[in-house]
C-alpha cells in the first residue's frame, strides 16, 4: 500500500476554477501530430522508455513483448482506417472498435476476453458573460479506454478533455505506473469525475443566479421573474450533464467491488473513492433538475399572477371610465325635453357629480388593491 499511498495527490491535483478568469484548457490535437496517434509510449518499471524517434503502435508492442512493461497509446478522433491496424495488433473486439470509431456512446463498461472497454463522457463548462436563451453551458466529449494486460489505449472525441497533462503527472510518479494499465484507467476515471465536480460547482452558480432573478423583488415588492426560455435552456444543459453522469454509476461500482483479473487489487480499492465522488455529483445533478423544475413552475406562476394583476387594473380603469361614458351617452341623445338641459347650473353640477363618482370608485378600488 505504501507504493500507492499518494495516488490521490498525483492523479487529483488542485482543481482550477472554471469561471472566466481560469484560463483555457488544452483542447486540440498537437498541430505537429500528422495522424490520430497523439502519443505512443512504452512504460517499464513505471518509467517511460526513451527512444530516438516516436514509436509506432506496432514497434511499441514489439518492445513490450520482448522486454516487458506496457504500452499506452493515445488517439484523437481516429478514422476507421487509422484504427484498423491498432485493433488488429492488439486483438480488440470488433464491437468495441466500432463504438470507439463512431463515438456518441453512453458511458459503459464492457468486458471482452482479454480486455476491458470503458466509455467516459467528459464535461467542459462553457464560459459566458450572461445566461441567455441560447447559451451553451456544458460541452461534452468522450474518452474510450481499452485496458489489457500489457496495453492501454485511449480514444478521445471532442475538442476538450486532453489527457496530456494527466500523462505527465503519472510519469512523474513511477510507483503508480508500476501497477500497469489499471492505474492509468483509475487515473482517467478520477480525472473525469473531478471534472464533473468542478462543472457542477459552476452550474450551481448559474442556477443560483437564475433563482435570484426569479424571486428578487420587483415592482411593489413582488417577485419580478425572468425569461422562461433561459430557465428551459439551463434545464436542457443540466439534462446533458445528467446523461454523462448517471450511466457511469454502474461501471464505477463494478470496477470498485467486483474482482477483475485486469484490475490490480490495490488499485481497485481506489475506484471506491471515485464511485463515491460520482454518486455525490449524481445527487447534485438530480437536485439541479428538480430545482430547475421548481424555478420554472414558480416563474410561470409569477407570469400568471402578473397577467391577473394587469387584468384587474384594466377592469378597474374600465369601471371608472364607465361613469363619464354613461353620462355623456345620456346627454348626447339630443332629445328636446331632458332634465336640467336648459338649467343655468346643469353643466357644472353634472360634471361635479361625474368627477365625484369617479374619485369615489378610484378610491374604493385602490383600497382593495385593484390599483
Coordinates of C-alpha atoms in Angstrom, one line a residue, residues 80 83-84 87-88 90-102 108 110 112-113 115 117 146:
X80 CA -11.9 3.5 -39.2
X83 CA -7.8 2.4 -36.1
X84 CA -8.0 -0.8 -38.0
X87 CA -7.3 -3.0 -33.4
X88 CA -5.7 -5.9 -35.3
X90 CA -3.9 -5.7 -30.0
X91 CA -6.8 -8.0 -30.8
X92 CA -9.6 -5.6 -29.9
X93 CA -13.2 -6.8 -30.2
X94 CA -14.9 -5.5 -33.4
X95 CA -18.0 -4.2 -31.5
X96 CA -15.8 -2.2 -29.2
X97 CA -13.8 -0.9 -32.2
X98 CA -16.9 0.2 -33.9
X99 CA -18.1 2.1 -30.8
X100 CA -14.7 3.7 -30.4
X101 CA -14.6 5.0 -34.0
X102 CA -18.2 6.1 -34.3
X108 CA -20.4 2.0 -20.0
X110 CA -17.8 -3.9 -21.3
X112 CA -14.2 -9.0 -23.5
X113 CA -11.8 -12.0 -23.5
X115 CA -9.6 -6.5 -22.4
X117 CA -13.7 -1.4 -22.8
X146 CA -9.2 -0.2 -23.9

